PDB file of C-alpha atoms in Angstrom:
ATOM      1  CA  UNK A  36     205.543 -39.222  52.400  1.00 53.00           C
ATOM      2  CA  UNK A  37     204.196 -42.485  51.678  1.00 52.00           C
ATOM      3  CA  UNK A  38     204.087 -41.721  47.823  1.00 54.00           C
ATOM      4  CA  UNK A  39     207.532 -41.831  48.199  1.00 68.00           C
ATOM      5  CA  UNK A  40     207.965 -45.808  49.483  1.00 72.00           C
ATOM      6  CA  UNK A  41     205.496 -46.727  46.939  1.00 68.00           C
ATOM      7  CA  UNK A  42     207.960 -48.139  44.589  1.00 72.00           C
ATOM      8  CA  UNK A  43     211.059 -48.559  46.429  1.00 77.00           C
ATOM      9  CA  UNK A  44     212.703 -52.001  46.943  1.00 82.00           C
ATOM     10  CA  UNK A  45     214.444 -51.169  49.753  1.00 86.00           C
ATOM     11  CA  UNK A  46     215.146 -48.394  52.177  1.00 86.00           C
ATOM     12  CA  UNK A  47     217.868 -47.461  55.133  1.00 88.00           C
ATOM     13  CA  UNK A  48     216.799 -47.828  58.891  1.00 87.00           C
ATOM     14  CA  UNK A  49     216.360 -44.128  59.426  1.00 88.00           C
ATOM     15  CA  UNK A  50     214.534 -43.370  57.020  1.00 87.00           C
ATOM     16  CA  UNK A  51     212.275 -46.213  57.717  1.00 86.00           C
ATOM     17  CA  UNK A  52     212.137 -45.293  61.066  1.00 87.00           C
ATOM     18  CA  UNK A  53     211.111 -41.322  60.073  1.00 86.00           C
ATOM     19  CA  UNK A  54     208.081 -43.171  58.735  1.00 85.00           C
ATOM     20  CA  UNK A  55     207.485 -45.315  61.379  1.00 84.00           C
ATOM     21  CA  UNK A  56     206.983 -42.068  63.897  1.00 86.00           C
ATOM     22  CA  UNK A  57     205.279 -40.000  61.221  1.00 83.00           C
ATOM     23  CA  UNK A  58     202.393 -42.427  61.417  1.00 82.00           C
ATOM     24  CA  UNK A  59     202.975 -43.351  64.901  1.00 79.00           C
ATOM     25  CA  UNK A  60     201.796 -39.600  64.959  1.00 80.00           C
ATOM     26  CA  UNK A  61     199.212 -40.245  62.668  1.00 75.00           C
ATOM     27  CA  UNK A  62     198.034 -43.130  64.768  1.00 73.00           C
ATOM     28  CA  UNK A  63     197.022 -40.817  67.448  1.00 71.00           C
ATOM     29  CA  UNK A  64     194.370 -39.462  65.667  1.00 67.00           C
ATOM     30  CA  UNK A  65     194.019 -42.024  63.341  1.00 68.00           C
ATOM     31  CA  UNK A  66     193.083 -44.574  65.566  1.00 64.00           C
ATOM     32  CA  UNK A  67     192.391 -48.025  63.203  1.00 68.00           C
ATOM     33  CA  UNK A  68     196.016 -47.044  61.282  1.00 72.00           C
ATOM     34  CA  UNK A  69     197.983 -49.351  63.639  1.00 73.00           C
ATOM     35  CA  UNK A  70     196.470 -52.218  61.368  1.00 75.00           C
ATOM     36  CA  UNK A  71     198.677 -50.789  59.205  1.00 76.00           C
ATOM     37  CA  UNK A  72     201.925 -50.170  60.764  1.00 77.00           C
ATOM     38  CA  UNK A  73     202.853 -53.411  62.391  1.00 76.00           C
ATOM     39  CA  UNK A  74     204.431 -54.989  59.132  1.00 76.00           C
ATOM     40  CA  UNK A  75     206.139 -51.775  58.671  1.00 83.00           C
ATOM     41  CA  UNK A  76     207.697 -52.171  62.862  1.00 83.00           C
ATOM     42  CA  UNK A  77     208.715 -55.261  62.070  1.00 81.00           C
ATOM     43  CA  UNK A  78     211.042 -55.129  59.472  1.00 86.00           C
ATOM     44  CA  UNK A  79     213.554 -52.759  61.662  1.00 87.00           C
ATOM     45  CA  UNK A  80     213.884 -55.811  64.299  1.00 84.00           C
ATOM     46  CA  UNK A  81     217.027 -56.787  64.682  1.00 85.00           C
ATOM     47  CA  UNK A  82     218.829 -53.831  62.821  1.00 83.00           C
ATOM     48  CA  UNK A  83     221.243 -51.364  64.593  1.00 83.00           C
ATOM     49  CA  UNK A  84     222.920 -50.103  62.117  1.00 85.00           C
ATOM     50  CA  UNK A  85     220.831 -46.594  60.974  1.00 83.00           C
ATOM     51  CA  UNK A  86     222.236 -46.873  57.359  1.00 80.00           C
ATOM     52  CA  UNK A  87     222.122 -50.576  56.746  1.00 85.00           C
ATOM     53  CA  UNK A  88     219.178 -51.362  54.000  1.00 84.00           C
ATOM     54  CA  UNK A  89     216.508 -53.249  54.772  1.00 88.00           C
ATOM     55  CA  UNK A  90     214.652 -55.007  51.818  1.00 87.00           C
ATOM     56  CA  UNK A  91     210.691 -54.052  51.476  1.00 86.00           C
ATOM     57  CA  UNK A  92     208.377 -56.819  51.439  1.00 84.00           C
ATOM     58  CA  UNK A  93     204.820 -56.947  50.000  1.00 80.00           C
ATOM     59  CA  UNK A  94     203.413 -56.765  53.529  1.00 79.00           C
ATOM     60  CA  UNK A  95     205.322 -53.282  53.609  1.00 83.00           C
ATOM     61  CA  UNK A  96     204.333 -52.562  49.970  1.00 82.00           C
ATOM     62  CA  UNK A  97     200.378 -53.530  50.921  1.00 77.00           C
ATOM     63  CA  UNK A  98     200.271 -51.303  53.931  1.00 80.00           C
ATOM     64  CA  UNK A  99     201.723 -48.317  52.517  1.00 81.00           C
ATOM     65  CA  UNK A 100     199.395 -48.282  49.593  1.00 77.00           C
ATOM     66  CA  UNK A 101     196.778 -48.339  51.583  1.00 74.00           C
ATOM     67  CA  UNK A 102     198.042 -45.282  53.852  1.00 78.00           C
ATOM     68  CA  UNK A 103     198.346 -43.202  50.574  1.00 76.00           C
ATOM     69  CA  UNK A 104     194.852 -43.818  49.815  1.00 71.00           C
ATOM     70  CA  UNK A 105     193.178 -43.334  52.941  1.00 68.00           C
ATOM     71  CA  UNK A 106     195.705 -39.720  53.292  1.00 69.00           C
ATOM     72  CA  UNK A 107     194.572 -39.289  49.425  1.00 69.00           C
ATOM     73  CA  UNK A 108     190.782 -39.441  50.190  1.00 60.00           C
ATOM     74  CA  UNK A 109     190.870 -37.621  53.481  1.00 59.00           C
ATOM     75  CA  UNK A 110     188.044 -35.068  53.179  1.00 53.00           C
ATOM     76  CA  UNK A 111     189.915 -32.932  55.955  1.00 54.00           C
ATOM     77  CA  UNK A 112     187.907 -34.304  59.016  1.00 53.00           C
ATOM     78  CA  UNK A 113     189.858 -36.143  61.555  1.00 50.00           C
ATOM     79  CA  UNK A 114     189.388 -39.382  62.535  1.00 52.00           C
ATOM     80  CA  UNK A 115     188.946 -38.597  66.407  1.00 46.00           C
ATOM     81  CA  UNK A 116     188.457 -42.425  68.695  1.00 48.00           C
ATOM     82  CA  UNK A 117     189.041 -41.821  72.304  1.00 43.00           C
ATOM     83  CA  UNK A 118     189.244 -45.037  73.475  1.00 46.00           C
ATOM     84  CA  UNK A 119     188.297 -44.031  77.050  1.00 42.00           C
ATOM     85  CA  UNK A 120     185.448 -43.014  75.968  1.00 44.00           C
ATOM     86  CA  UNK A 121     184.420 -46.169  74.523  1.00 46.00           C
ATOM     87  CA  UNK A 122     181.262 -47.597  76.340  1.00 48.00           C
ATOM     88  CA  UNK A 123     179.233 -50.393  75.330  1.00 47.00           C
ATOM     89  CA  UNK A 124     176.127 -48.388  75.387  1.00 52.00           C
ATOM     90  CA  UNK A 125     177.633 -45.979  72.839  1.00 68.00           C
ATOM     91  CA  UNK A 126     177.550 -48.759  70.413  1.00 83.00           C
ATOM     92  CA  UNK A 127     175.368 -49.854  67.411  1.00 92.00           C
ATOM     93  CA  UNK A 128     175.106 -53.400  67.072  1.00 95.00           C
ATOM     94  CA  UNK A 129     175.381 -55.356  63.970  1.00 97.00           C
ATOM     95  CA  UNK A 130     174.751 -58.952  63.953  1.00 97.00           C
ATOM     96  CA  UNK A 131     176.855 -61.415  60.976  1.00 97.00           C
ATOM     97  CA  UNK A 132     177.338 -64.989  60.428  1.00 97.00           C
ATOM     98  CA  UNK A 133     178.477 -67.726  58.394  1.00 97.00           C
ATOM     99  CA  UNK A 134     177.469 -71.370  57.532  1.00 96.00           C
ATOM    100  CA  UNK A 135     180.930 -72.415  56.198  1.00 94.00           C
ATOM    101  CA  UNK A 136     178.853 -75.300  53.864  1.00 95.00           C
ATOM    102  CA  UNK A 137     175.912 -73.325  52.884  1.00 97.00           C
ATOM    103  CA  UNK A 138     176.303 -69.007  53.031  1.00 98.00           C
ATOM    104  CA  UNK A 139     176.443 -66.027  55.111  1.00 98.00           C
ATOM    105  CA  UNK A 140     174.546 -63.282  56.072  1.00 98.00           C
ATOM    106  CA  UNK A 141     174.091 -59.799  58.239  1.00 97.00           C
ATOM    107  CA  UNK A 142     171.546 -57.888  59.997  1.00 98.00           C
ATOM    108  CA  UNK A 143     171.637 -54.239  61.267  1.00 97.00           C
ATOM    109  CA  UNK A 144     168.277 -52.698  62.616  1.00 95.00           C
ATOM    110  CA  UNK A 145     165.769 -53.902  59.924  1.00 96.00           C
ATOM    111  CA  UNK A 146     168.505 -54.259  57.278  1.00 97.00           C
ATOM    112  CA  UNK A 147     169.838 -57.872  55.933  1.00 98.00           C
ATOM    113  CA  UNK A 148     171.617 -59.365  53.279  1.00 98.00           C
ATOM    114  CA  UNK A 149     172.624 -62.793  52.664  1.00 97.00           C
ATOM    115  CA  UNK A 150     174.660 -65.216  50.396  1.00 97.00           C
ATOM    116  CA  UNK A 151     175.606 -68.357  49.462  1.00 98.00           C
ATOM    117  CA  UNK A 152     178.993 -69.424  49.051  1.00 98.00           C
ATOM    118  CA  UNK A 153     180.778 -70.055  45.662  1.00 96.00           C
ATOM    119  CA  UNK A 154     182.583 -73.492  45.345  1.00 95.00           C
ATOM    120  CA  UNK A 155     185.942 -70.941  45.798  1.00 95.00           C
ATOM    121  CA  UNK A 156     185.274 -69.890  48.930  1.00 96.00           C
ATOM    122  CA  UNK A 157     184.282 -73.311  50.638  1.00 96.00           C
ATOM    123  CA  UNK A 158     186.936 -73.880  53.283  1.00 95.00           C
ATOM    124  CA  UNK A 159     190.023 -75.364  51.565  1.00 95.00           C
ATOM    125  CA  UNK A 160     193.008 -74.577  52.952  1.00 92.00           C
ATOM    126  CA  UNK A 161     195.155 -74.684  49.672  1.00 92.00           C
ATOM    127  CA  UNK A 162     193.179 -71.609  48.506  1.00 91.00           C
ATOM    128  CA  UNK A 163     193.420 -70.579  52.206  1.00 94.00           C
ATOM    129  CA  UNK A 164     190.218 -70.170  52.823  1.00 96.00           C
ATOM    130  CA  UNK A 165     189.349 -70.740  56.297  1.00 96.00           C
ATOM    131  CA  UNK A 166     186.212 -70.468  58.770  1.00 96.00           C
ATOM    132  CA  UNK A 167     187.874 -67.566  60.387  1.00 97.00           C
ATOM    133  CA  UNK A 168     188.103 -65.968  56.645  1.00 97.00           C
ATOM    134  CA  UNK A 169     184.405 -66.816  56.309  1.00 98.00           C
ATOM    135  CA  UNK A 170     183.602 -65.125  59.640  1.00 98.00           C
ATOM    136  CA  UNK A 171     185.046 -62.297  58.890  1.00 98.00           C
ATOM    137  CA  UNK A 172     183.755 -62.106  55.046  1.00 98.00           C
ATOM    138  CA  UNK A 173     179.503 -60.952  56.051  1.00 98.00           C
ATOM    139  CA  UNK A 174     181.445 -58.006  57.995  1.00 98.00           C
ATOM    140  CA  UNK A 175     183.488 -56.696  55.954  1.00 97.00           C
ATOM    141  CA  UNK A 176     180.475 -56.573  53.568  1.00 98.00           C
ATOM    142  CA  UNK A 177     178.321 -55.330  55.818  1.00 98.00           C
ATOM    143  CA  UNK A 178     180.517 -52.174  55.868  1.00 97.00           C
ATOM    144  CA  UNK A 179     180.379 -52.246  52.237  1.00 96.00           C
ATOM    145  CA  UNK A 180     176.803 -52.141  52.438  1.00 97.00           C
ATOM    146  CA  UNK A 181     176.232 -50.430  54.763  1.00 97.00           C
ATOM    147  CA  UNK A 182     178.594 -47.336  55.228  1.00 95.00           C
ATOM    148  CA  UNK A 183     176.365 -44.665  54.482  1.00 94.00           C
ATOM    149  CA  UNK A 184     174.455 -45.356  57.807  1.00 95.00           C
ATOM    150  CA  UNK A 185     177.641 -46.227  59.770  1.00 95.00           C
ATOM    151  CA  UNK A 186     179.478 -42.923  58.862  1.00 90.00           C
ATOM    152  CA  UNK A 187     180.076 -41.189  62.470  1.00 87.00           C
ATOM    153  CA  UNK A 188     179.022 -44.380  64.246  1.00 91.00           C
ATOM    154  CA  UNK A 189     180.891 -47.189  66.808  1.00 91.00           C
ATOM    155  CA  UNK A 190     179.551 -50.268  65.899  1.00 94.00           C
ATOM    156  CA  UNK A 191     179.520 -53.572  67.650  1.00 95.00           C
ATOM    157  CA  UNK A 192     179.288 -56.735  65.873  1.00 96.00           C
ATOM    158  CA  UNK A 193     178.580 -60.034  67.206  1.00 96.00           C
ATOM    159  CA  UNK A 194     180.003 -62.556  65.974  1.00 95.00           C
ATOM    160  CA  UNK A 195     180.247 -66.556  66.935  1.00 94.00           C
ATOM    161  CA  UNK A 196     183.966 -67.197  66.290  1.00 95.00           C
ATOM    162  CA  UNK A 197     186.236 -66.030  69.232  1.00 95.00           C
ATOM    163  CA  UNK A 198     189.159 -66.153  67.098  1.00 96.00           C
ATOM    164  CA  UNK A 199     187.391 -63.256  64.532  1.00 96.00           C
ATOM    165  CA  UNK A 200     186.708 -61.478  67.638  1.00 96.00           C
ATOM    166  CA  UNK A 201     190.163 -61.296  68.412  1.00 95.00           C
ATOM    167  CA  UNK A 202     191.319 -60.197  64.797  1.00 94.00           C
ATOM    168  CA  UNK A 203     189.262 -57.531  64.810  1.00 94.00           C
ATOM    169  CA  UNK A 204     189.630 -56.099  67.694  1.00 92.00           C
ATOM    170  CA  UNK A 205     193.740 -56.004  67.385  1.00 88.00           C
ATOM    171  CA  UNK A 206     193.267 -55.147  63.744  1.00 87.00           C
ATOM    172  CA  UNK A 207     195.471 -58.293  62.697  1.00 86.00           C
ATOM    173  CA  UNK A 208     195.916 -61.675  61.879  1.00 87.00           C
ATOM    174  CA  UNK A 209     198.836 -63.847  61.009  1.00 85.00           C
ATOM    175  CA  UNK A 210     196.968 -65.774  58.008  1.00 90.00           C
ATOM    176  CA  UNK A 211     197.256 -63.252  54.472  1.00 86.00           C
ATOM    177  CA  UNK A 212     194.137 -64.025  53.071  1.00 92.00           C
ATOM    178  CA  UNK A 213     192.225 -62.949  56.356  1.00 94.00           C
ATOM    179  CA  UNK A 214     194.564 -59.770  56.372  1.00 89.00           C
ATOM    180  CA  UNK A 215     193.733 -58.777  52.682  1.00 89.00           C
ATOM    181  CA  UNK A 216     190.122 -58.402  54.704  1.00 94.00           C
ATOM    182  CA  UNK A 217     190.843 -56.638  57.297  1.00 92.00           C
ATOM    183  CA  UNK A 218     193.193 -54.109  55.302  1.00 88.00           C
ATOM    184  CA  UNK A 219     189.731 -53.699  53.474  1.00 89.00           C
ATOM    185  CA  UNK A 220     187.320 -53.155  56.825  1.00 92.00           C
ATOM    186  CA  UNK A 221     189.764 -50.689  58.350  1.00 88.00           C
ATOM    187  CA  UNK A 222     190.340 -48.706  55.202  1.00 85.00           C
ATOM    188  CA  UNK A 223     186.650 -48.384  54.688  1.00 90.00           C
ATOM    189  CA  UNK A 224     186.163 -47.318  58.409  1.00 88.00           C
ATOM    190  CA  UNK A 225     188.686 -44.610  57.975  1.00 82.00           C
ATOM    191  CA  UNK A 226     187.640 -43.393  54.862  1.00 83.00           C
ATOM    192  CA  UNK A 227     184.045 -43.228  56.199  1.00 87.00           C
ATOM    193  CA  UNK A 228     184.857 -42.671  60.019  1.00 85.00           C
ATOM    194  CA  UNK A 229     183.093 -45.056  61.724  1.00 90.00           C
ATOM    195  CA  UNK A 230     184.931 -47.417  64.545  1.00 89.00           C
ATOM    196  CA  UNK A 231     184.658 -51.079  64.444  1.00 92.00           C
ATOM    197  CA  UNK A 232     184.757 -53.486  67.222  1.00 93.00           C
ATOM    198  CA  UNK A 233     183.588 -57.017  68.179  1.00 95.00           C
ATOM    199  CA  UNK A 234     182.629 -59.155  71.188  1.00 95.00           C
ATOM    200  CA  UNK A 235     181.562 -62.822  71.156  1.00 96.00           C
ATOM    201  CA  UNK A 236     177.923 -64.447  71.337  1.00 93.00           C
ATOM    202  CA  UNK A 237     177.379 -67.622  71.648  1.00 92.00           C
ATOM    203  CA  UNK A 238     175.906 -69.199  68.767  1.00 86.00           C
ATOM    204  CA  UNK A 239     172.259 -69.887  70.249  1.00 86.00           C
ATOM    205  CA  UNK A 240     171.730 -66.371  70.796  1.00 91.00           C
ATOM    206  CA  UNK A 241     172.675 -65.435  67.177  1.00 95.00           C
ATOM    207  CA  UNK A 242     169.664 -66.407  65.884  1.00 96.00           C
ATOM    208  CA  UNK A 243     168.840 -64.197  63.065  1.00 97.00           C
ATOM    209  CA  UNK A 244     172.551 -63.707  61.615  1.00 97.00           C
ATOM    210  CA  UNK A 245     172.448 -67.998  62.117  1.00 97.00           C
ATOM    211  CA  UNK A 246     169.146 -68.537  59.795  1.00 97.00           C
ATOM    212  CA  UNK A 247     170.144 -65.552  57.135  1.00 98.00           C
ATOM    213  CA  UNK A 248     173.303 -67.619  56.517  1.00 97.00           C
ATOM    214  CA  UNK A 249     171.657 -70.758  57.091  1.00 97.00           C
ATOM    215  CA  UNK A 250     168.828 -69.457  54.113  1.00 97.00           C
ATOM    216  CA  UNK A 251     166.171 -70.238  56.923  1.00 97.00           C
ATOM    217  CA  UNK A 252     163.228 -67.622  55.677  1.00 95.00           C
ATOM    218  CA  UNK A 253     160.793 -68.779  57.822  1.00 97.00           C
ATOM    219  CA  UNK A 254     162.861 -68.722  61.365  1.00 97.00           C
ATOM    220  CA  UNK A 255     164.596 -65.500  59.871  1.00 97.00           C
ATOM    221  CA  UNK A 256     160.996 -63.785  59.884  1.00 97.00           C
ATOM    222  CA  UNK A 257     159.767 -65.186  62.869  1.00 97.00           C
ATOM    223  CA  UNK A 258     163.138 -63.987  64.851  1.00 97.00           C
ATOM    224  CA  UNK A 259     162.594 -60.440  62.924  1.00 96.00           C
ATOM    225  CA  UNK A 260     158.997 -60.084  62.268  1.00 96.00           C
ATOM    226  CA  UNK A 261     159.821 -56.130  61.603  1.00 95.00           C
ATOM    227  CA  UNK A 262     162.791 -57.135  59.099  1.00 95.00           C
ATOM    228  CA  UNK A 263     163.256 -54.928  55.551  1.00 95.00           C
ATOM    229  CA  UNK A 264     160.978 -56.564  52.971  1.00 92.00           C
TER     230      UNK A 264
END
C-alpha cells in the first residue's frame, strides 16, 4: 500500500482517505505510527469533493517512506502499547541533556555517552537549529545507542525542556528540523519495540545528564560513583 504513494505527485481524496483508515487501523496496534499520519490528515482539510486531487507534499512524501520501512522491516511481532496500562513504575528511566554552548550527554543505569557540539549545530536559527532541537538530539541517540537493551522496554526520559517534553510525548512538532528527529526516534522504537515517553525535571535534579553535557568528570563521578568506566 504505501509502496504505491511513494512516487506519486498527487492523489484523489478517496484514495487518500483508504490510506488514511488503513493506518488508522494500523495505529491501533501500532501505537507511535500517529507521528506519522498527521501530515497525511491534513492534507484532506478542506476537500469535499472525493475525486478532486490533492497535491503531495514532502511532509506526505517523508511520512510514507518511513511507513514502508518500518512495514518492510517488521519481523512479524506486533507492536502491542496499551496505554491503560501505562504506569510510571513500569518505566525505565533514562536521563539526557544538553549545554546548547558546550555538548550533550545521556545516562541509563551505568551507561553514558557524551559530546560536544560541532560549530553546525550551535543554536542558529538560519540553520534552524534550536535548543529544543538540541534537547531532543542526546535522545534520539540514546536510542541509537542504546536499542539493544531497550528492545521490549517503556522508557522514561527526563529531560529539562518542557517544550521537548511535549514533542515527545504527542510525537510532533511544528519546526522540520526537530521533526526529521523525531521521525528518527519513533521509527527506531517501532522497529525495535520499545515505547518512548517523557516527563519534566527540573534542572537541579538532573545532575548527572547536566555535568556529562557540561564535560564535568569530576561531579559526573561523584553523582555516579558506580558509572561504566
Amino acid at each position: 500500500m504505501s509502496g504505491s504513494f511513494t512516487n506519486r505527485r498527487s492523489t484523489c481524496l478517496v484514495d487518500l482517505q483508504s490510506v488514511i483508515g488503513t493506518l488508522q487501523f494500523a495505529c491501533k496496534v501500532v501505537v507511535p505510527g500517529g507521528t506519522f499520519l498527521q501530515h497525511i490528515i491534513n492534507l484532506t482539510q478542506g476537500v469535499k469533493n472525493r475525486f478532486h486531487h490533492i497535491r503531495l507534499n514532502k511532509d506526505f512524501s517523508q511520512d510514507i517512506v518511513m511507513w514502508k520501512a518500518f512495514l518492510d522491516k517488521l519481523n512479524g511481532h506486533s507492536f502491542f502499547s496499551i496505554r491503560g496500562s501505562l504506569q510510571p513504575r513500569t518505566f525505565n528511566s533514562v536521563y539526557t541533556n544538553a549545554a546548547s554552548t558546550v555538548g550533550f550527554g545521556g545516562y541509563f543505569n551505568g551507561k553514558w555517552f557524551q559530546g560536544r557540539w560541532p560549530s553546525h549545530l550551535l543554536i542558529d536559527k538560519r540553520n534552524r537549529i534550536s535548543i529544543e532541537w538540541q534537547e531532543l538530539f542526546p535522545i534520539v541517540v540514546a536510542c541509537a545507542l542504546w536499542y539493544p537493551y531497550f528492545s521490549g522496554k517503556r522508557l522514561q526520559f527526563w529531560c529539562d525542556n518542557v517544550s521537548v517534553v511535549s514533542i515527545i510525548n504527542s510525537g510532533h512538532s511544528k519546526a522540520p528540523r526537530v521533526m526529521d528527529l523525531v521521525r528518527f526516534l519513533v521509527l527506531i522504537s517501532m522497529k525495535h519495540n520499545f515505547l518512548v515517553r517523557a516527563c519534566h525535571v527540573p534542572g537541579a535534579k538532573n545532575g548527572i545528564a547536566d555535568a556529562l553535557s557540561c564535560f564535568q568528570v569530576q561531579r559526573f563521578r561523584e553523582l555516579a560513583p558506580n558509572a561504566d568506566q
